[in-house]
mmCIF file of C-alpha atoms and ligand atoms in Angstrom:
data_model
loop_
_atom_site.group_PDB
_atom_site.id
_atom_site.type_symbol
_atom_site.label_atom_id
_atom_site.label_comp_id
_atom_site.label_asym_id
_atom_site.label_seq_id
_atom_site.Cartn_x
_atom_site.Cartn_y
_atom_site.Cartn_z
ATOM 1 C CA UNK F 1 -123.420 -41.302 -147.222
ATOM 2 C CA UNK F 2 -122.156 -44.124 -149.547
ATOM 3 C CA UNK F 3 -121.386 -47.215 -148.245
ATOM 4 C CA UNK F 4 -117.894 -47.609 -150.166
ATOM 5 C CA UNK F 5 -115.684 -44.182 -150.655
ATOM 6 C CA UNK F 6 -112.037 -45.014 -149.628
ATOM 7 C CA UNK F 7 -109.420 -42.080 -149.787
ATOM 8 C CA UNK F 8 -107.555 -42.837 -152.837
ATOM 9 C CA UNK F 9 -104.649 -45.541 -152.681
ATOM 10 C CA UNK F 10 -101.560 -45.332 -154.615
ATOM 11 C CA UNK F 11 -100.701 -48.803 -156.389
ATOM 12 C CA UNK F 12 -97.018 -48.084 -155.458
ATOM 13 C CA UNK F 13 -97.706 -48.068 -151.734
ATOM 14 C CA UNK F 14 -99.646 -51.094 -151.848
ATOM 15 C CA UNK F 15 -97.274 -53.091 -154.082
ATOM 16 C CA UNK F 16 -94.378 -52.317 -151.500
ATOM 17 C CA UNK F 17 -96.606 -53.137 -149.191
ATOM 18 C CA UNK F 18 -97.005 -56.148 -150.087
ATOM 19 C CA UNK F 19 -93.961 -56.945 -151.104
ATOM 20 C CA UNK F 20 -92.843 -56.774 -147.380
ATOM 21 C CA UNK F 21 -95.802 -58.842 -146.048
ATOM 22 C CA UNK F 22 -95.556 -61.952 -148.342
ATOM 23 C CA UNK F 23 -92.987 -63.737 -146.483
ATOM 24 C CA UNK F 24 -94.895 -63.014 -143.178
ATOM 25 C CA UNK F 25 -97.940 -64.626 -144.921
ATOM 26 C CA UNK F 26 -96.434 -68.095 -145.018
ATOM 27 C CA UNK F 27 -95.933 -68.350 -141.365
ATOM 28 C CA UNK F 28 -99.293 -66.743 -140.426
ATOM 29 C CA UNK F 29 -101.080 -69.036 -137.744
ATOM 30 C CA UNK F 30 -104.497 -69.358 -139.503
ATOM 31 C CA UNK F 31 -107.159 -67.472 -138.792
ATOM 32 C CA UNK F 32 -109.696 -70.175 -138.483
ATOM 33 C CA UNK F 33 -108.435 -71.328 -134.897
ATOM 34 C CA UNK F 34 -109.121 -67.855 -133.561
ATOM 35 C CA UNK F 35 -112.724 -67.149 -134.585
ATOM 36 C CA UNK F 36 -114.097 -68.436 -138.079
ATOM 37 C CA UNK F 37 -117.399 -69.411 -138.303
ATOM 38 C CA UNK F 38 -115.929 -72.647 -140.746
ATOM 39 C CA UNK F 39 -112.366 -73.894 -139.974
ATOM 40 C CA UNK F 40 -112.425 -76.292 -142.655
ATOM 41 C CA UNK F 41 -113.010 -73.511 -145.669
ATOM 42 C CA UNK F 42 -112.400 -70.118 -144.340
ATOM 43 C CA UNK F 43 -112.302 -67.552 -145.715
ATOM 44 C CA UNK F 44 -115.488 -68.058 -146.890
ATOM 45 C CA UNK F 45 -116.928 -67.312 -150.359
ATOM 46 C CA UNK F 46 -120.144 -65.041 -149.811
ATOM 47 C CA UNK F 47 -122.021 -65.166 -153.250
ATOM 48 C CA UNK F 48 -123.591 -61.658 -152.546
ATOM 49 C CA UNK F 49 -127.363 -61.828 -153.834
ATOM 50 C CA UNK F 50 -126.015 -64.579 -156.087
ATOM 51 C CA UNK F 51 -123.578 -64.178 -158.377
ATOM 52 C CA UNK F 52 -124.890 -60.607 -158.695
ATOM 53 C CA UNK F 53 -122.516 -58.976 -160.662
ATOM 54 C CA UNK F 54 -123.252 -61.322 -163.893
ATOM 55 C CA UNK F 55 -126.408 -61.966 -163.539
ATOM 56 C CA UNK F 56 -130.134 -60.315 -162.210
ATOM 57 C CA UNK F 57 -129.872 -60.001 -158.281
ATOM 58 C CA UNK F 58 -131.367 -62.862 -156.302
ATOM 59 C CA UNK F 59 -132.540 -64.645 -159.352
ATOM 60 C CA UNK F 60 -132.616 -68.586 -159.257
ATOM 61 C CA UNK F 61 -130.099 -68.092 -161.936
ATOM 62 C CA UNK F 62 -127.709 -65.594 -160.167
ATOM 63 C CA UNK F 63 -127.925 -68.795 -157.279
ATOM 64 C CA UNK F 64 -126.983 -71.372 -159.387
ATOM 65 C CA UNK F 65 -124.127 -69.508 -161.280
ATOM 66 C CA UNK F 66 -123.014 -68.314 -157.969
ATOM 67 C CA UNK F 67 -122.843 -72.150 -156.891
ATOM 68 C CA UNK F 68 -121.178 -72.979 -160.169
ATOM 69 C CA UNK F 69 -118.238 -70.498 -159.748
ATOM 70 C CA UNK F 70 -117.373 -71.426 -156.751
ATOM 71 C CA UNK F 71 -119.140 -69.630 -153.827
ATOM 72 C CA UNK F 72 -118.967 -71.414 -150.537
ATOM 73 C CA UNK F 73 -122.252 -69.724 -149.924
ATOM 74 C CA UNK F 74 -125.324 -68.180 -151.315
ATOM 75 C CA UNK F 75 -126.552 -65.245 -149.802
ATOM 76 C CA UNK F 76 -130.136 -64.212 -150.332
ATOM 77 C CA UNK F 77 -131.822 -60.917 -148.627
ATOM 78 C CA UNK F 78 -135.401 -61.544 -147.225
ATOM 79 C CA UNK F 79 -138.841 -59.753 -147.089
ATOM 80 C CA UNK F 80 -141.957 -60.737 -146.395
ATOM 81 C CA UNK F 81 -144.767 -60.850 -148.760
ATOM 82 C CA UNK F 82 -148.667 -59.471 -147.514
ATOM 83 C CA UNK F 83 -149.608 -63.461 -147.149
ATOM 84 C CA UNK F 84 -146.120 -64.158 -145.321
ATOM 85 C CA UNK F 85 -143.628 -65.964 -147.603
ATOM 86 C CA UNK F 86 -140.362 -64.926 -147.369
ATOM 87 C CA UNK F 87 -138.625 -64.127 -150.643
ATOM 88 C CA UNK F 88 -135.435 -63.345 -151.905
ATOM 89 C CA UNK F 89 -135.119 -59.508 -152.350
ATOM 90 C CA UNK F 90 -132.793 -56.688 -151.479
ATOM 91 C CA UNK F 91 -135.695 -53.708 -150.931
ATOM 92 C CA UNK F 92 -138.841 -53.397 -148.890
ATOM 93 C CA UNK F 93 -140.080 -51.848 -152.428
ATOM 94 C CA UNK F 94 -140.627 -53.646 -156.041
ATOM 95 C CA UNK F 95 -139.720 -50.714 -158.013
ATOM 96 C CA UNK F 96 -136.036 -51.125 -158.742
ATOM 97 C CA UNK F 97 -135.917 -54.379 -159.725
ATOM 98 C CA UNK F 98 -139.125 -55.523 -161.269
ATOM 99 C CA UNK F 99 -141.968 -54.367 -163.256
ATOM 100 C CA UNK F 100 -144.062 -53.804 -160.794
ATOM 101 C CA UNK F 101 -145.312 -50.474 -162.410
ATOM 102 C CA UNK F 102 -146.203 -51.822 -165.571
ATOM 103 C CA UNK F 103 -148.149 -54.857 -163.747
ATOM 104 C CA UNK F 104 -149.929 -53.243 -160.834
ATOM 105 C CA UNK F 105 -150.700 -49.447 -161.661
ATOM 106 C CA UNK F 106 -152.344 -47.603 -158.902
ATOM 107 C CA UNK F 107 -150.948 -50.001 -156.008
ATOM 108 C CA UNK F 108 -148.449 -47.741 -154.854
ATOM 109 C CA UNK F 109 -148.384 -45.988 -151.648
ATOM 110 C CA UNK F 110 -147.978 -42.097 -151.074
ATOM 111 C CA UNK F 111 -144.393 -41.600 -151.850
ATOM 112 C CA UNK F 112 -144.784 -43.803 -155.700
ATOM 113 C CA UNK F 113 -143.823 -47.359 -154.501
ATOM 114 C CA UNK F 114 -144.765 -50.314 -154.516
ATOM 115 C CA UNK F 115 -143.793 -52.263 -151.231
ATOM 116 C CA UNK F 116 -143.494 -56.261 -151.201
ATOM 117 C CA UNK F 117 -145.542 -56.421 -147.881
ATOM 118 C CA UNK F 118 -148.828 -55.392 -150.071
ATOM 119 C CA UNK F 119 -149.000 -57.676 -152.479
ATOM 120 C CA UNK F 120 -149.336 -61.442 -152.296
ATOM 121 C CA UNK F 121 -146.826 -64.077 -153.703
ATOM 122 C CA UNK F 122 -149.167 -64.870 -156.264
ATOM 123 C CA UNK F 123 -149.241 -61.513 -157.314
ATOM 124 C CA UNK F 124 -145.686 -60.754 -157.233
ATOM 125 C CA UNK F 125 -144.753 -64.086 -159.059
ATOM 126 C CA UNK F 126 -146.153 -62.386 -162.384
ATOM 127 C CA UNK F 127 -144.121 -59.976 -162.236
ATOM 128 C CA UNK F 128 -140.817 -59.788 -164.621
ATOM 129 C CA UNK F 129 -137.367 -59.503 -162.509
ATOM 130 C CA UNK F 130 -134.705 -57.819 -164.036
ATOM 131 C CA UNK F 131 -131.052 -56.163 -163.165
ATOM 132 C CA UNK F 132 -131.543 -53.118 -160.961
ATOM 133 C CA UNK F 133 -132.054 -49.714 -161.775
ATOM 134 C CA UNK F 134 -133.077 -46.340 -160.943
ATOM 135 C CA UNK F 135 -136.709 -46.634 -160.735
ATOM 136 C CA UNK F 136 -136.964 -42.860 -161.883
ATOM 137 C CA UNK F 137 -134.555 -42.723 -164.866
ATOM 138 C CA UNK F 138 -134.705 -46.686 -165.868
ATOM 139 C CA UNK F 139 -130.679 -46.229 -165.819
ATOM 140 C CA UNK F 140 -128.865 -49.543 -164.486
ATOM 141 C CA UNK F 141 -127.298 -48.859 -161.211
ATOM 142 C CA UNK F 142 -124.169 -50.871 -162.595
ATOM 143 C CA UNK F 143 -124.377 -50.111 -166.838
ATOM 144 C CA UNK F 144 -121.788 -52.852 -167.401
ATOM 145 C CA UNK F 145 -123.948 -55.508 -166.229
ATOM 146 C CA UNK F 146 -126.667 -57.828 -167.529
ATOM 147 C CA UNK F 147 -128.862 -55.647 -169.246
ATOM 148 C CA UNK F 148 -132.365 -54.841 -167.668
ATOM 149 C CA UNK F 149 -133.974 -55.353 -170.850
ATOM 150 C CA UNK F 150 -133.125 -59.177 -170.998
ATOM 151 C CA UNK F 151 -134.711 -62.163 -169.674
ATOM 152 C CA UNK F 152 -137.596 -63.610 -168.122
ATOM 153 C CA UNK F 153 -136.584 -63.763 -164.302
ATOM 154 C CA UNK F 154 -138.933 -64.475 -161.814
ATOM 155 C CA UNK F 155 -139.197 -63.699 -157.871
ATOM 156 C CA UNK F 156 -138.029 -66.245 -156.234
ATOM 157 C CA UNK F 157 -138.868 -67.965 -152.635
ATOM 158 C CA UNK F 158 -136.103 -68.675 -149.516
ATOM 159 C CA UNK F 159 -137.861 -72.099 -149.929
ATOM 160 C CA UNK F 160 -137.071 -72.479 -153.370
ATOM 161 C CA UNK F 161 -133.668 -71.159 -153.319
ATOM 162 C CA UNK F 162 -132.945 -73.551 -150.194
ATOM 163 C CA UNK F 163 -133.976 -76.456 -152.837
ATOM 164 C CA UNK F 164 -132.109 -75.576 -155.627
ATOM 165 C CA UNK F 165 -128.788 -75.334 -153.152
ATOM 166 C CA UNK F 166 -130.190 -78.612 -151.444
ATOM 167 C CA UNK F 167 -130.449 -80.309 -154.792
ATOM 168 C CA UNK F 168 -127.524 -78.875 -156.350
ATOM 169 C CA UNK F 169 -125.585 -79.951 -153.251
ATOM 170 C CA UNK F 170 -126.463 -83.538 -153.777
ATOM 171 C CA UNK F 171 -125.903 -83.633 -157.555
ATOM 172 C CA UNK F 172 -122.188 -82.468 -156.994
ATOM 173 C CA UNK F 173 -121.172 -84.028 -153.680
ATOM 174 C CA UNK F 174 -120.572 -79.922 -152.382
ATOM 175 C CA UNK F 175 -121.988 -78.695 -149.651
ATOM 176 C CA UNK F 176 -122.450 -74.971 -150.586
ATOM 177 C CA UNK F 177 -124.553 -73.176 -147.348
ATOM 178 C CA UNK F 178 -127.307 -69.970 -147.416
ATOM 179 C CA UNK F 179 -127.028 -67.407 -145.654
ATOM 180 C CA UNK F 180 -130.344 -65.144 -145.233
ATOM 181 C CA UNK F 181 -130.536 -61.710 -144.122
ATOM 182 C CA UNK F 182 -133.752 -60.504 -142.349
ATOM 183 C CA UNK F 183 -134.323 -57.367 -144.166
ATOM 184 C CA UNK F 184 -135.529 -54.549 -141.669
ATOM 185 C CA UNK F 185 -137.546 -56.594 -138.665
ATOM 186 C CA UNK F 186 -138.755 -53.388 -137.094
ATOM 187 C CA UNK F 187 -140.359 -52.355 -140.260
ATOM 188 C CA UNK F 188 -141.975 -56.240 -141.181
ATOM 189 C CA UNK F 189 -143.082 -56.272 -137.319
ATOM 190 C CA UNK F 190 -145.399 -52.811 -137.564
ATOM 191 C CA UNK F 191 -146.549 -54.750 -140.643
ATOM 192 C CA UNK F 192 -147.632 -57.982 -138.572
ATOM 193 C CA UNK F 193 -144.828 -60.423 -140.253
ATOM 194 C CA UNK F 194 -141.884 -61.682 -137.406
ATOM 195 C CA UNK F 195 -139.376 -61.892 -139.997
ATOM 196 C CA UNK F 196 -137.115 -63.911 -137.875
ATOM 197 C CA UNK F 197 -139.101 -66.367 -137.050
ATOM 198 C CA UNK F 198 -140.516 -67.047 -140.290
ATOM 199 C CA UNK F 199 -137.401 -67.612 -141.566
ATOM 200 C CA UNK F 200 -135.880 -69.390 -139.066
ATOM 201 C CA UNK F 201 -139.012 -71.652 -139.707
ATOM 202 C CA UNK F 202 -138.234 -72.159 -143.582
ATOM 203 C CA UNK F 203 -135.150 -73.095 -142.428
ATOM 204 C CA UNK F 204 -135.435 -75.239 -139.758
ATOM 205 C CA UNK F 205 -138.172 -76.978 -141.702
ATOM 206 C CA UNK F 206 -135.049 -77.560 -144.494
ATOM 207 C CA UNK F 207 -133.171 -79.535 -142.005
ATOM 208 C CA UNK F 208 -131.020 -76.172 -140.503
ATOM 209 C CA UNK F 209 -131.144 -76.369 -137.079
ATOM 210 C CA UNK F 210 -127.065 -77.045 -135.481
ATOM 211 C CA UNK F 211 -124.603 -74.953 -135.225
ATOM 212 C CA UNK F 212 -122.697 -77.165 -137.687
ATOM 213 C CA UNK F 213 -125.134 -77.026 -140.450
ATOM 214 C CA UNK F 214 -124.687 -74.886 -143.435
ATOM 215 C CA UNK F 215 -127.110 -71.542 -142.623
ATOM 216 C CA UNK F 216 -126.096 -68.685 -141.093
ATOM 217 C CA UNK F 217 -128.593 -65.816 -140.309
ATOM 218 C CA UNK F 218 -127.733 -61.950 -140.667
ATOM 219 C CA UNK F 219 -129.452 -59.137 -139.833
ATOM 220 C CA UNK F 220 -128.909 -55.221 -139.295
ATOM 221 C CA UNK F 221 -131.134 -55.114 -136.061
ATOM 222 C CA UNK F 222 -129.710 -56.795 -133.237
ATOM 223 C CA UNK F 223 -132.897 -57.551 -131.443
ATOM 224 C CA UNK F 224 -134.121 -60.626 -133.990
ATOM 225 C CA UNK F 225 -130.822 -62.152 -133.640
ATOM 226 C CA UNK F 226 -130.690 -61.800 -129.582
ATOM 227 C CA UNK F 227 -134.251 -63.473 -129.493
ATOM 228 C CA UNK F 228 -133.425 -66.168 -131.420
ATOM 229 C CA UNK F 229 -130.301 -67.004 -129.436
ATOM 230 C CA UNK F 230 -132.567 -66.413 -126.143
ATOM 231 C CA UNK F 231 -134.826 -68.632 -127.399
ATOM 232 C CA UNK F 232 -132.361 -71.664 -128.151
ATOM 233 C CA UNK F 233 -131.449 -71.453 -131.246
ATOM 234 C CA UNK F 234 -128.363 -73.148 -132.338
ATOM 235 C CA UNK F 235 -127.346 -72.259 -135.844
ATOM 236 C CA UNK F 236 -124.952 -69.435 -136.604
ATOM 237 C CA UNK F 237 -125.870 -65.912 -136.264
ATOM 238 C CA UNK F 238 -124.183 -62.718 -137.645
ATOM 239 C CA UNK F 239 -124.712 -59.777 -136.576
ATOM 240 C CA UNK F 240 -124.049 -56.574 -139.522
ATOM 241 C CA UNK F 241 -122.596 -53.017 -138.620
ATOM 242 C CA UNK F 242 -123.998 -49.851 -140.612
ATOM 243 C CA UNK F 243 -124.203 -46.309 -140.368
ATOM 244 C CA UNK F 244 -126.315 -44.434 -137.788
ATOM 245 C CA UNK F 245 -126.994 -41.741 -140.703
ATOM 246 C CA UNK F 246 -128.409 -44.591 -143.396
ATOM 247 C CA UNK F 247 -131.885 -44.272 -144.671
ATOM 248 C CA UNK F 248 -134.796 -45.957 -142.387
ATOM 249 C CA UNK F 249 -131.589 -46.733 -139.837
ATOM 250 C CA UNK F 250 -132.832 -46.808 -136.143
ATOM 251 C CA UNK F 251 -130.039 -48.800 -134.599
ATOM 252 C CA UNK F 252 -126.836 -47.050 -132.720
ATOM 253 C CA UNK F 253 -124.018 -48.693 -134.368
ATOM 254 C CA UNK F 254 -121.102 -46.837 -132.880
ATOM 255 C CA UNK F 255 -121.340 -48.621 -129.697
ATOM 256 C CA UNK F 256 -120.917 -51.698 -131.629
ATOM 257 C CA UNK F 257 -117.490 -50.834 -133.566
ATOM 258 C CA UNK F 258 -116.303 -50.611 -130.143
ATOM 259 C CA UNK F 259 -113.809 -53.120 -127.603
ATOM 260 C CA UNK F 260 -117.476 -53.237 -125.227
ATOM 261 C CA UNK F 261 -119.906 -53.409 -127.850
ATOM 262 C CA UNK F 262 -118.204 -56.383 -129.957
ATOM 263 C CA UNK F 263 -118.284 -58.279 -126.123
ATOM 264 C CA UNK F 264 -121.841 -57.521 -126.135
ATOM 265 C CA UNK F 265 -122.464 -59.056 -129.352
ATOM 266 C CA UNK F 266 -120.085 -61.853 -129.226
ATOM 267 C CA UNK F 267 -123.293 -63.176 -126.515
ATOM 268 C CA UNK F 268 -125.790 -63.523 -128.763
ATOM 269 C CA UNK F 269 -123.698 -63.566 -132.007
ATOM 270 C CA UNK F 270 -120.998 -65.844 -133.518
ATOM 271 C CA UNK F 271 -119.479 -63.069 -135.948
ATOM 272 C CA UNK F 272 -119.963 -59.200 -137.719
ATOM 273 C CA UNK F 273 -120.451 -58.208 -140.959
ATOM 274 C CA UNK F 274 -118.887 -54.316 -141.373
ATOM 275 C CA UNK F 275 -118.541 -52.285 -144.257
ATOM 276 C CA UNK F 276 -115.467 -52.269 -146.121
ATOM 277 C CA UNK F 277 -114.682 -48.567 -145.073
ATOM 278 C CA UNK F 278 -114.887 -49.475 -141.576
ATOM 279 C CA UNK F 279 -111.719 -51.637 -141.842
ATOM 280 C CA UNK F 280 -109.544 -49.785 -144.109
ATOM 281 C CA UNK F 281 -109.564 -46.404 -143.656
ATOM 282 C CA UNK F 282 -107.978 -44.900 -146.409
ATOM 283 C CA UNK F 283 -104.076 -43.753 -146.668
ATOM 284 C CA UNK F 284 -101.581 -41.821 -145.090
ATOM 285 C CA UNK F 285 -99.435 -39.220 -145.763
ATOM 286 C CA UNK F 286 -97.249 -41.768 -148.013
ATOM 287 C CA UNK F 287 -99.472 -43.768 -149.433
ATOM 288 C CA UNK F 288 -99.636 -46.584 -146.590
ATOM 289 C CA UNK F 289 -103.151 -48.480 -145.816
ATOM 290 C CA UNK F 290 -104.667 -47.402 -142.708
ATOM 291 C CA UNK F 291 -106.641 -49.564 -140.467
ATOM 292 C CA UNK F 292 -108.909 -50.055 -137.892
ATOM 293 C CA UNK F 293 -108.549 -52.465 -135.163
ATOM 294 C CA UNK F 294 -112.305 -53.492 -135.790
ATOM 295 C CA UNK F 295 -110.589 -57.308 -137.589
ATOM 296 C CA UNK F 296 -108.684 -57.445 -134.151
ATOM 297 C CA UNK F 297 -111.102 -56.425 -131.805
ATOM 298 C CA UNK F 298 -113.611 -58.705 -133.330
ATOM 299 C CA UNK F 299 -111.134 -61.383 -133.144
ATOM 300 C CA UNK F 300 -110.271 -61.021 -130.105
ATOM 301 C CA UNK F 301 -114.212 -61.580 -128.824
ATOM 302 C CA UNK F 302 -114.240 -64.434 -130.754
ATOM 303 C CA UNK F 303 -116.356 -62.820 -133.858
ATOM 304 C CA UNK F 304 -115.363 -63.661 -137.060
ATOM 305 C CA UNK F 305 -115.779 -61.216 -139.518
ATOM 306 C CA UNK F 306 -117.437 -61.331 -143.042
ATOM 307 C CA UNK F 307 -117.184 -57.375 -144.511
ATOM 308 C CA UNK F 308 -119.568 -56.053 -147.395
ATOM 309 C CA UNK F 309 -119.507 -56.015 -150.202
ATOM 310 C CA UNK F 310 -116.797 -56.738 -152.608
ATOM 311 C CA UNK F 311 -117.961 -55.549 -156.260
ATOM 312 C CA UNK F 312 -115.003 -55.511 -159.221
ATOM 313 C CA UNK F 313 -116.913 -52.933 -161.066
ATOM 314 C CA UNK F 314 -117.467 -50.817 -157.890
ATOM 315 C CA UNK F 315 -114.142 -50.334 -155.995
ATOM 316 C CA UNK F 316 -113.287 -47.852 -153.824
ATOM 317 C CA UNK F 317 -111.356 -45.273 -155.411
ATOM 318 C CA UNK F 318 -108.153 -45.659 -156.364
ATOM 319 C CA UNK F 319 -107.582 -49.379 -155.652
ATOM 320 C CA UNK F 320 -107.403 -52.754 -157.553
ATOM 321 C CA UNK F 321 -109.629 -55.772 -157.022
ATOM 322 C CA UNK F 322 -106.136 -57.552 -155.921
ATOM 323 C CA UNK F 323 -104.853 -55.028 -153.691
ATOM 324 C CA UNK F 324 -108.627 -54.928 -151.744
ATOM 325 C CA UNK F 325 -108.266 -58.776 -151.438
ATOM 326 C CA UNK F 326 -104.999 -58.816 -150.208
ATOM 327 C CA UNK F 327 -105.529 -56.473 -147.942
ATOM 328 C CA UNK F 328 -109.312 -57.878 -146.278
ATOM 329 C CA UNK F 329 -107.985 -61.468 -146.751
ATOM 330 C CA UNK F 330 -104.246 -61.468 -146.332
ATOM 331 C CA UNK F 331 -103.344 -58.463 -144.013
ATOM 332 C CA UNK F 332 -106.406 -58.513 -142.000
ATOM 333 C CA UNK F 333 -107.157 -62.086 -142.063
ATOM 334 C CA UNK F 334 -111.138 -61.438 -142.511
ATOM 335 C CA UNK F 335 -112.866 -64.915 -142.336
ATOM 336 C CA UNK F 336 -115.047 -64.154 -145.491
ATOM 337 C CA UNK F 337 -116.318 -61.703 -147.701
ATOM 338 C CA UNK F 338 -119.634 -60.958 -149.568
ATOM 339 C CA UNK F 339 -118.648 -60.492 -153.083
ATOM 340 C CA UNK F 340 -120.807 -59.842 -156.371
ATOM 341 C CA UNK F 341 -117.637 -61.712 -158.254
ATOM 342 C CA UNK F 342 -117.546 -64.566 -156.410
ATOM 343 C CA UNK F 343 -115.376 -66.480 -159.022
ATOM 344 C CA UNK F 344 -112.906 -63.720 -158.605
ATOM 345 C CA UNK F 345 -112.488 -64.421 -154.932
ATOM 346 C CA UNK F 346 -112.309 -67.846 -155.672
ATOM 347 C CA UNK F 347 -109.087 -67.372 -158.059
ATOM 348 C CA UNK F 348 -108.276 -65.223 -155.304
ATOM 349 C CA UNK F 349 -107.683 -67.706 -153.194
ATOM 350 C CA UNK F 350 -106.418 -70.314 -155.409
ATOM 351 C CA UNK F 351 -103.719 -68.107 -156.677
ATOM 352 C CA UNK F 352 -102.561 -67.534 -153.354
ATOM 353 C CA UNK F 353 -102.548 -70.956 -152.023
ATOM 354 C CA UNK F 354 -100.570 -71.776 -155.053
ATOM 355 C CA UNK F 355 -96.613 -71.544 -155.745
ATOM 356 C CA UNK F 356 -97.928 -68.984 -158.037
ATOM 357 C CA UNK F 357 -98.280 -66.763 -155.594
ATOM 358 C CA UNK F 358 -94.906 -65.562 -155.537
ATOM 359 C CA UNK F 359 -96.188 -63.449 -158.675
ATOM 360 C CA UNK F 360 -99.039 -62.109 -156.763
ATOM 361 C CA UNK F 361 -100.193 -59.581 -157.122
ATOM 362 C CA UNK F 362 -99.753 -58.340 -160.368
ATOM 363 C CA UNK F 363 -101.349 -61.403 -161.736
ATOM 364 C CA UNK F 364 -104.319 -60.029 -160.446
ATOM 365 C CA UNK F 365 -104.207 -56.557 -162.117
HETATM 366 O O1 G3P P 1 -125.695 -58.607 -145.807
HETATM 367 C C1 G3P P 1 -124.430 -58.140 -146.098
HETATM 368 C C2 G3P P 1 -124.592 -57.088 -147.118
HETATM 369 O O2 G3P P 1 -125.351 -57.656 -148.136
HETATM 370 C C3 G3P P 1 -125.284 -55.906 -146.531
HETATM 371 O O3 G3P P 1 -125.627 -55.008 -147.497
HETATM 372 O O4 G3P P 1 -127.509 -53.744 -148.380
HETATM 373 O O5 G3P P 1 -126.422 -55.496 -149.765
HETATM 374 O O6 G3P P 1 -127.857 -56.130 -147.868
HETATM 375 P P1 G3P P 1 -126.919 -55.134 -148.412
HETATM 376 CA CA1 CA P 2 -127.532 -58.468 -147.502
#
C-alpha cells in the first residue's frame, strides 16, 4: 500500500470548514501545555531528509538549505556502513540514490543491490549522490525536482551533519535541533551493527545527552527506543506508527493506534510519528474531513505527535497544501510535521500568526 492516498476532498467543504473554525482558533488553549515535545516553538518545523523537495535527499546541501528556510529541525535517516559509521540515508540499499552501479559492479547481492552495510565509508564516499530514482528505469521518483543528472553530492556522515547544524547554529545565534531515525535495527543487528547505540554515541559525544537538548531519536521498531529509555537515557524519543503490510515490516502496529497501546508507549516514549492517512481519513458523504481520534488519544497520554510526511508536489488527492496544513496544524493541533517544503510550513505558520490570517486560506492556494 502507499503511504499517502486520501479519499478525495472537495475544496468547498474544506473552505466552509474553515470558515467556521477560524474564530475558534483564536481562543484555542495551545497545544504545547498538553504534550509538545518544545513549548517554546511548537509546532515544530521537521526538515524531512533536508530540505528534500529542492534539493538531493540527505545531502549536506539539502541540510543547510533546510536550516536556511526555516526548519526548526533537520531530520536525517541512519544506516550503518560495513566498518560502523552511521550515515545519512533513507534505504538499507545504494541503488536509488547513488551511483553505486557504475562504481562498484559485481558487489551486489542476489536480488541486484547494493546494500550500505557491505561497503565501507571510504568506499561509499566515492560515490556520486544524486535525487532519487527508480533504480530500474533511472526515472526520478518526483520529475519536478532537482534533476538526477546534476551535481556532485556526496554521502554524508550523522557526525558531519551534527557539525554543520552545530556550526551553523553558532554563526546565526539559532538553535536548529537533529532528529535521527534508526533505520531498521532488527535488520543492522543480524548484520552485527546496534544501530541505537551507535547513534546515540555520535550524539552524546556532540554534547546531546538532556532531555532539553536539541536531538530527538525516531525509530519504527519500538525495542531500540525502550532500551535506550531502560538504560537511562534522557533525551527525547519518538516512537513512528506504520503499516503491518509494509515491505521488510515485522512490528504489529495496530495495537499501537490504539487508547492501550499509546499508554504503553507514552513509558518509554515522549511522542508518535503516524502517517498522514492515519489522522485524516478521507471525507464523508458531503464533503466533510473525517478524523481519527489518534491526535487526541495521543494527547491525552501525553505524546505529542509529529505525522509524515508533508510533500507539496505529493498531496493526497484532491487537497491543497493549505487545506492539509490547516487541517494537521490548526484542527488537530499536531505538534509538528515532517515536511520536504519546509519553507512552506514556515509561511504556514507565519501567515497564520499574522493579522493576515483573516485571508487564510486562499492565500495559500
Ligand atoms: O521518520 C519520519 C518519516 O521520515 C518516516 O518515513 O520512510 O521517510 O523515513 P521515511
Ligand atoms: Ca525518516
Amino acid at each position: 500500500m502507499t503511504r499517502s492516498t486520501l479519499a478525495p476532498f472537495p475544496r468547498w467543504a474544506c473552505v466552509l470548514l474553515l470558515a467556521g473554525l477560524l474564530s475558534a482558533w483564536a481562543s484555542n488553549a495551545p497545544a504545547a501545555e498538553r504534550a509538545a515535545l518544545e513549548t517554546a516553538s511548537a509546532p515544530l518545523v521537521i526538515a524531512h531528509r533536508g530540505a528534500s523537495g529542492y534539493l538531493p535527499e540527505h545531502s549536506l546541501a539539502a541540510y543547510a538549505f533546510a536550516y536556511a528556510l526555516g526548519a526548526d529541525y533537520l531530520e536525517p535517516d541512519i544506516v550503518i556502513t560495513r566498518d560502523g559509521h552511521p550515515i545519512a540515508l533513507h534505504d538499507l540499499t545504494l541503488d536509488a540514490t547513488t551511483n553505486v552501479r557504475e562504481v562498484f559492479p559485481g558487489r551486489a547481492r542476489d536480488d541486484g543491490l547494493h546494500y550500505v552495510v557491505d561497503f565501507t565509508l571510504a568506499e561509499i564516499r566515492q560515490l556520486r549522490m544524486f535525487e532519487r530514482i527508480e533504480p530500474e528505469t533511472g526515472e526520478q521518483r518526483y520529475p519536478a525536482r532537482f534533476s538526477a543528472a546534476l551535481g556532485d553530492f556526496r554521502v554524508v556522515t550523522l557526525a558531519e551533519l551534527i557539525e554543520l547544524t552545530q556550526g551553523l547554529n553558532a554563526s546565526t545565534g539559532r538553535d536548529v535541533g537533529i532528529y535521527p531515525e534508526t533505520k531498521f535495527p532488527a535488520f543492522h543487528e543480524a548484520a552485527g551493527h546496534d544501530i541505537a547505540a551507535i547513534v546515540l554515541e555520535v550524539l552524546e559525544g556532540h554534547g546531546y545527552r538532556e532531555r532539553e537538548h536539541r536531538a530527538i531519536i525516531q525509530s519504527f521498531e519500538p525495542e531500540p527506543l525502550r532500551r535506550l529509555r531502560e538504560e537511562g537515557v534522557r533525551l527525547r524519543l519518538v516512537q513512528l506508527l506504520g503499516e503491518n503490510d509494509w515491505e521488510m515490516n515485522h512490528v504489529d502496529y495496530a495495537p499501537m493506534y490504539t487508547v492501550e497501546g499509546l499508554a504503553e508507549i507514552a513509558a518509554y516514549a515522549d511522542g508518535i510519528g503516524p502517517p498522514i492517512t492515519r489522522i485524516i481519513l478521507g471525507v464523508d458523504a458531503n464533503g466533510a474531513p473525517q478524523f481519527s481520534t489518534l491526535v487526541a488519544d495521543a494527547h491525552a497520554a501525553e505524546l505529542a505527535v509529529h505525522p509524515y510526511t508533508v510533500r507539496t508536489d505529493a498531496l493526497p488527492e484532491g487537497i491543497s497544501i493549505g487545506d492539509l496544513l490547516y487541517l494537521l496544524l490548526e484542527i488537530q493541533q499536531v505538534d509538528g510535521l515532517f515536511i520536504d517544503q519546509p519553507d512552506v510550513m514556515v509561511e504556514f505558520l507565519r501567515l497564520l500568526r499574522s493579522p493576515q490570517r483573516a485571508t487564510w486560506p486562499r492565500d495559500m492556494r
